[in-house]
Coordinates of C-alpha atoms and ligand atoms in Angstrom, one line a residue:
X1 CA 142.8 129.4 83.3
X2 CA 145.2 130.6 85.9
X3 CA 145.9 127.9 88.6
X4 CA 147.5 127.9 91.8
X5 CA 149.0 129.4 93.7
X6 CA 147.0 132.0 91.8
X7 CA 143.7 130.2 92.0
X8 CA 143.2 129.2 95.6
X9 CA 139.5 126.9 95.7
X10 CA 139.9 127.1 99.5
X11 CA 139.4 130.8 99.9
X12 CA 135.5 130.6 99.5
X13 CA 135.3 127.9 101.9
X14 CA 137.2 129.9 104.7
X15 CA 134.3 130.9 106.8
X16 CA 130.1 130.0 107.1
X17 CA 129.3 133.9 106.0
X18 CA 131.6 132.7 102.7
X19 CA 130.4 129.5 102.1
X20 CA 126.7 130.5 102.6
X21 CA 127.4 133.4 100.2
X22 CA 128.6 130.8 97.5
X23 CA 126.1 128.0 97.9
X24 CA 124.4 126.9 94.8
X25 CA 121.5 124.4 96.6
X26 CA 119.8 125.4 99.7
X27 CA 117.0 124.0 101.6
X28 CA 114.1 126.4 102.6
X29 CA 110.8 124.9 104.6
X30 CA 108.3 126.6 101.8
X31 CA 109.7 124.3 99.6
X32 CA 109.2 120.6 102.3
X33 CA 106.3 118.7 102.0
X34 CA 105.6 116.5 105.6
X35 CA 103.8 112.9 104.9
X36 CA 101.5 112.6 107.9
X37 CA 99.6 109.4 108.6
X38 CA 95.5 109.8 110.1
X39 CA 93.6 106.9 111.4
X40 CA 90.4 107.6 112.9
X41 CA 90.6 107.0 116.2
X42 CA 92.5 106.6 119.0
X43 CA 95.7 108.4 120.5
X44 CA 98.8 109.2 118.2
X45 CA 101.2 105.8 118.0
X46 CA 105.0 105.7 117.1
X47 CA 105.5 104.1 113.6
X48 CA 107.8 100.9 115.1
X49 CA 109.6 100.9 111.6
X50 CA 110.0 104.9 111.5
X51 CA 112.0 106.8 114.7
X52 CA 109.7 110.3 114.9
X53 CA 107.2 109.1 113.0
X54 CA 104.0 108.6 114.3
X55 CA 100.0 107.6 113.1
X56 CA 98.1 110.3 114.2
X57 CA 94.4 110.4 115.2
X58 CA 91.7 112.8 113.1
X59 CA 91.0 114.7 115.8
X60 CA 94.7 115.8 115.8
X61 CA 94.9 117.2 112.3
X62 CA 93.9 121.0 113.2
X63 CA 97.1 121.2 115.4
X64 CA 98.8 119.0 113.3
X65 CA 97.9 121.7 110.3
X66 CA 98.7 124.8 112.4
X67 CA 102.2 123.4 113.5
X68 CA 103.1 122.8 109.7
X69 CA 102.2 126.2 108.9
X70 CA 103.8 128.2 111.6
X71 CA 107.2 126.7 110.5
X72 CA 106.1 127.5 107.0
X73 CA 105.9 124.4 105.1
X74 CA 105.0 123.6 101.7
X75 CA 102.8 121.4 102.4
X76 CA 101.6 118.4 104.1
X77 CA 100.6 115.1 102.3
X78 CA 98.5 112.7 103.5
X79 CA 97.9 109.2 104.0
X80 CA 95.0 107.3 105.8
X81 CA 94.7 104.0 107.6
X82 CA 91.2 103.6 107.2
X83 CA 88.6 101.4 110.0
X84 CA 88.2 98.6 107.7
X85 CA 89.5 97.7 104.7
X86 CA 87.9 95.6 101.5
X87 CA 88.3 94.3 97.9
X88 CA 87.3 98.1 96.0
X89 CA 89.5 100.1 98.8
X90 CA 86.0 102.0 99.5
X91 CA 87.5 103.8 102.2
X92 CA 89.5 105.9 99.8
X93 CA 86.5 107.6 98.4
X94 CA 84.0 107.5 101.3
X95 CA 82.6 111.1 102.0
X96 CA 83.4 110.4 105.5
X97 CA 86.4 108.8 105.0
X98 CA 89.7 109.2 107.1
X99 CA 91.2 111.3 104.4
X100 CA 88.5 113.3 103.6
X101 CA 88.0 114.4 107.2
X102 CA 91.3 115.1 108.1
X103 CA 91.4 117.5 105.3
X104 CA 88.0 119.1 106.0
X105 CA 89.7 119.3 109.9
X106 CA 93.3 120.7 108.4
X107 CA 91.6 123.4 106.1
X108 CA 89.5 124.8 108.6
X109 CA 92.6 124.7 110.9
X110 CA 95.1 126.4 108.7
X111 CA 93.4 127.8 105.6
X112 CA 96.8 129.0 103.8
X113 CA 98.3 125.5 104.3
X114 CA 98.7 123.0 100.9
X115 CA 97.0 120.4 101.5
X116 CA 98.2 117.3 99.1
X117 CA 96.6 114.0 99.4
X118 CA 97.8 110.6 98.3
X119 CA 95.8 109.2 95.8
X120 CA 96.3 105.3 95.6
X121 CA 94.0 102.2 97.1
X122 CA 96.7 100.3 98.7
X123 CA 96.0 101.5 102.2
X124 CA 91.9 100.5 101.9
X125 CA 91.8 97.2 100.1
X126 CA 92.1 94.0 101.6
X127 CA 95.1 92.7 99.4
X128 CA 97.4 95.6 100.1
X129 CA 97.3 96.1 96.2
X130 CA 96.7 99.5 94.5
X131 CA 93.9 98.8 92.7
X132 CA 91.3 96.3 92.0
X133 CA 92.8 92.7 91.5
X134 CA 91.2 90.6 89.2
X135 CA 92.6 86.8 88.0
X136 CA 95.4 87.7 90.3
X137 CA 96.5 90.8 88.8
X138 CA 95.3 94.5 89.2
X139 CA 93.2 95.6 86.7
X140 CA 94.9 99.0 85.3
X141 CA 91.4 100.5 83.5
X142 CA 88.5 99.1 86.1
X143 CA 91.0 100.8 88.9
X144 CA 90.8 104.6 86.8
X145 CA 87.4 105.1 87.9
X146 CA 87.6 104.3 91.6
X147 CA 91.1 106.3 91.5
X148 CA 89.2 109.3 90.1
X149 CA 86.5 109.0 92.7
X150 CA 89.0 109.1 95.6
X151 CA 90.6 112.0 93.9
X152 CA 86.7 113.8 93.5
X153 CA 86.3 113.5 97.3
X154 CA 89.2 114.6 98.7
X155 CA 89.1 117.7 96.4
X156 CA 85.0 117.9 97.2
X157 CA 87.0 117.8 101.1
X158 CA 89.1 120.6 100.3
X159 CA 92.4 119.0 99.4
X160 CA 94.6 121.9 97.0
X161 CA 96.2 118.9 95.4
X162 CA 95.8 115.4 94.5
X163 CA 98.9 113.0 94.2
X164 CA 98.2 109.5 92.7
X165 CA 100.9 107.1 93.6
X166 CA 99.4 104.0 91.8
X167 CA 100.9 103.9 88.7
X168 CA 98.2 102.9 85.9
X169 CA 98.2 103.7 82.6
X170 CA 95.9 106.8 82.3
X171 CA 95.2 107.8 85.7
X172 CA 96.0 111.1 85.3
X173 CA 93.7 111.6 82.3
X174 CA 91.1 109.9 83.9
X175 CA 91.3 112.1 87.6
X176 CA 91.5 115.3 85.6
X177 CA 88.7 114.5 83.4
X178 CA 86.2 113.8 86.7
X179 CA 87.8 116.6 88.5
X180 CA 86.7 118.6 85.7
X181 CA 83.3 117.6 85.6
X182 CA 82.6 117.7 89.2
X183 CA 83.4 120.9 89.1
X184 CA 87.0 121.1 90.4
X185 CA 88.7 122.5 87.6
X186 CA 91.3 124.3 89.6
X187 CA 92.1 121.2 92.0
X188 CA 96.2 120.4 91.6
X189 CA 97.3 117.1 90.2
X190 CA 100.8 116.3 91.3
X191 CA 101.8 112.8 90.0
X192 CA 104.1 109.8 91.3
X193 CA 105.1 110.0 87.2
X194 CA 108.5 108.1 87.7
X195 CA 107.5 105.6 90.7
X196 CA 110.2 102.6 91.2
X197 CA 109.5 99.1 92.3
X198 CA 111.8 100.2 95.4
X199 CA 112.8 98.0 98.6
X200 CA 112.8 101.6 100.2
X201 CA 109.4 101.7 100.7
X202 CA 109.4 99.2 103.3
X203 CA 108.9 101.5 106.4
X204 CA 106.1 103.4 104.4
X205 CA 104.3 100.0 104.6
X206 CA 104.6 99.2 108.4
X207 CA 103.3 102.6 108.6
X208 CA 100.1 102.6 106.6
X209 CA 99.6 99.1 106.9
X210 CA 99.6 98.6 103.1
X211 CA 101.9 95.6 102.4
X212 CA 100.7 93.5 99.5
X213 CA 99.2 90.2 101.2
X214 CA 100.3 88.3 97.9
X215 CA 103.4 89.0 95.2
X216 CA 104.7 92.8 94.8
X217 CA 104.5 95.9 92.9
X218 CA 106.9 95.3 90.6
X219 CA 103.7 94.5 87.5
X220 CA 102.6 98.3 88.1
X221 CA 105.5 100.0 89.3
X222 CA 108.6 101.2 87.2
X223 CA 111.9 98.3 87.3
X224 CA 114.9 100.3 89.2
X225 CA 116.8 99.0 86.0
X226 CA 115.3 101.8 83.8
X227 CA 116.1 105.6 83.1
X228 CA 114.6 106.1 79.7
X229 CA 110.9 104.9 80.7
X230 CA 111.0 107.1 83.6
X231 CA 111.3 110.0 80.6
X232 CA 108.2 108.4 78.9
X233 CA 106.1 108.5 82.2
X234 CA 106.6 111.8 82.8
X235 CA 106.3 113.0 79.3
X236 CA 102.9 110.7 79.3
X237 CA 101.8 112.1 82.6
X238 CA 102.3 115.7 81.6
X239 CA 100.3 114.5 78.6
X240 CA 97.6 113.8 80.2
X241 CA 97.6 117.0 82.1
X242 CA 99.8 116.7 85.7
X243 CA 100.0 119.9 86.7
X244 CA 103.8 118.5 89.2
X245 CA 105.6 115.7 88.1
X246 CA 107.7 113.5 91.0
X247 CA 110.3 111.2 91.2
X248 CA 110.3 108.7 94.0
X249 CA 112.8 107.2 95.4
X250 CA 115.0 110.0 95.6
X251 CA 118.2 109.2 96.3
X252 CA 118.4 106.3 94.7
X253 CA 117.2 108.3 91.1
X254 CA 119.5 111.2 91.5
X255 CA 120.0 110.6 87.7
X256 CA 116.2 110.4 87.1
X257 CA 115.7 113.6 89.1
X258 CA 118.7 115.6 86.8
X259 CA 117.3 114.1 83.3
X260 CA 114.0 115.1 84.1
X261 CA 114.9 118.7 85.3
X262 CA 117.0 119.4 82.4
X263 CA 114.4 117.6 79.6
X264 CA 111.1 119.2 81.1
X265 CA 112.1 121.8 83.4
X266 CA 110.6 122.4 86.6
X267 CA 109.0 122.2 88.6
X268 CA 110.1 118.5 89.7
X269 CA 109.3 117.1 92.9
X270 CA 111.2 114.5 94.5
X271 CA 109.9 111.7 97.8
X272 CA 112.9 110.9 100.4
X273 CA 110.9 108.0 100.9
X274 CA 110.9 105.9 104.7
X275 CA 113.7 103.9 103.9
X276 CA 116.0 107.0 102.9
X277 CA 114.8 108.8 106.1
X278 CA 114.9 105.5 108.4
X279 CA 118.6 104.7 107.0
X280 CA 119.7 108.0 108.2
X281 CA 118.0 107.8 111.4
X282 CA 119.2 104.4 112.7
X283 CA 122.3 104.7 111.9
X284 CA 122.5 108.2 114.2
X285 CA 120.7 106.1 116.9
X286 CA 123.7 103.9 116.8
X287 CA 125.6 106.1 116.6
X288 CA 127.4 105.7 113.4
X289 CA 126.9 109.1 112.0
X290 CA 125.9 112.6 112.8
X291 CA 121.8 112.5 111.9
X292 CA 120.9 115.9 111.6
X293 CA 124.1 116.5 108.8
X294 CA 123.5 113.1 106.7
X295 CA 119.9 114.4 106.3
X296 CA 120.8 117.9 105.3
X297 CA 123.5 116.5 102.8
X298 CA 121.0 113.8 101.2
X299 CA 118.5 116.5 100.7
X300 CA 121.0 119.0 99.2
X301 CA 121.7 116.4 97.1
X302 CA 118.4 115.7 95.5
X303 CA 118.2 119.7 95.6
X304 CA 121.6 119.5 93.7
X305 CA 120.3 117.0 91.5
X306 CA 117.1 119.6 90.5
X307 CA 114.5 118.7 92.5
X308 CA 112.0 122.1 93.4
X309 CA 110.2 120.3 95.9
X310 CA 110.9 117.4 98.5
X311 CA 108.8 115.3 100.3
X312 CA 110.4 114.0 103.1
X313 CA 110.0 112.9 107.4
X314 CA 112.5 115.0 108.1
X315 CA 110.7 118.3 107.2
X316 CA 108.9 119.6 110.7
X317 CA 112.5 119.2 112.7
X318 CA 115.4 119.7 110.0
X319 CA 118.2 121.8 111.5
X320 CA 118.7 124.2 108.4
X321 CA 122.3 125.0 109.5
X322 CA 124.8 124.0 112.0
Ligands
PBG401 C1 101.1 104.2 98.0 C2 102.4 104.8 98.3 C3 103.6 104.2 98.8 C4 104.5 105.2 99.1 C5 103.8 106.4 98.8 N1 102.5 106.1 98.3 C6 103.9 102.8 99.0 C7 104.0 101.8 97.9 O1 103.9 102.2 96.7 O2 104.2 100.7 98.2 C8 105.8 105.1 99.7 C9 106.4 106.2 100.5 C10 107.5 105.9 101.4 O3 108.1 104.9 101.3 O4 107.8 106.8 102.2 N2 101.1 103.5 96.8

């Protein structure tokens, strides 16, 4: 190969038409999913743990839905903080349950828009655990059939796709199976197939209210430590009959997100979860670093890495370009 001063690497970098020409990751709304959080009642309230992030009433969700498609989102995923909570997380898989209305309220709203919903108990039992607890633990196969009954109901609702964030053994054989039955064959099952034990999920849990009230994750959820399992999850989960495979946290697993692009191709999906976001965000408040460029780089990055589809805070008000 020729070098310099032959071989100048600065030429393509001379001006923004050149270097857009040339880049190899881009981010594009259609392919940003916005979490949103619904409670029932009530006015919208600021997430104290999450600058811009707020928990929005039901009866917000229509505009909520329009605004997400008129900047042409991917999607929107949702998360509810139900009225009351107890042992069996029955608010997940009420009829009438925050989840289910909101997407009833978003469909009618915005017909066109994906609507993904977070399949998981944490939020609606008692112990902040996600899934029933029994001797102290969760028990992985009496959970599967409530988890498939959430994931029933918010399809029966309207949801386009389901997203279990538990991590039991089996879940997504078990959801398929009863989506089949119940007669949503074509309902999407997008799973959290490489889900890490992470500290970064600490904001996500101020804002749904779903901190375990006793010991951790870390007896369902995959040990930061490990790259190889994360292959077996996904390779179980695509098994079983996930239709999207994720990888959550993001930036912390740009590895994960690489192996798993190259081994099983795409599409992957990828969660900037609320500590990545918040990170970013409080350090522009204090002015440490430019916000609006330290998000678009970490998202490149996971873009770079081979993620198809992001989930992430940022998605209604990213600046594209500078
Ligand atoms: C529910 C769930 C969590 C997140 C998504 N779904 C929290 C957890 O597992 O504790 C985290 C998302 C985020 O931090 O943004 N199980």
């Amino acid at each position: 190969m020729t070098g310099f001063p032959t071989l100048r690497m600065r030429r393509l970098r001379r001006t923004p038409g050149l270097r857009r020409l040339v880049a190899e990751a881009r981010l594009d709304h259609s392919q940003l999913i916005w979490p949103l959080f619904f409670k029932s009642e009530g006015n919208a309230t600021p997430v104290s743990a999450m600058p811009g992030v707020m928990q929005h009433p039901v009866k917000d969700a229509g505009n909520l839905a329009r605004r997400a498609a008129d900047l042409g989102l991917g999607g929107v995923l949702l998360f509810g903080l139900p009225a009351g909570k107890d042992e069996k997380g029955s608010g997940a898989y009420h009829e009438k349950g925050v989840i289910q209305e909101t997407v009833r309220a978003m469909k009618r709203a915005a017909t066109d828009l994906v609507v993904i919903t977070d399949v998981c108990l944490c939020e609606y039992t008692s112990h902040g655990h996600c899934g029933i607890v029994r001797n102290g633990t969760v028990d992985n196969d009496a959970t599967l059939e409530l988890l498939a009954r959430t994931a029933v109901s918010q399809a029966a609702a309207g949801a386009d796709v389901v997203a279990p964030s538990d991590m039991m053994d089996g879940r997504v054989g078990a959801i398929r199976r009863a989506l089949d039955q119940k007669g949503f064959p074509d309902t999407v099952i997008l799973s959290y197939a490489a889900k890490y034990a992470s500290a970064f999920y600490g904001p996500f849990r101020v804002a749904a209210e779903s901190a375990p009230q006793f010991g951790d994750r870390r007896g369902y959820q995959m040990d930061p430590a490990n790259g190889d399992e994360a292959m077996k999850e996904i390779a179980l989960d695509l098994g079983e009959g996930a239709d999207l495979v994720m990888v959550k946290p993001a930036l912390p697993c740009l590895d994960i997100i690489r192996r798993a692009k190259e081994r099983f191709g795409g599409p992957i999906a990828a969660y900037q979860v609320s500590g990545e976001y918040t990170m970013i965000k409080l350090a522009a408040q204090a002015g440490a670093l430019d916000g609006d460029r330290a998000m678009r780089e970490a998202l490149l990055a996971i873009r770079r890495a081979g993620a198809d589809i992001i989930m992430t805070y940022a998605a209604p008000d990213l600046k594209l370009e500078t």
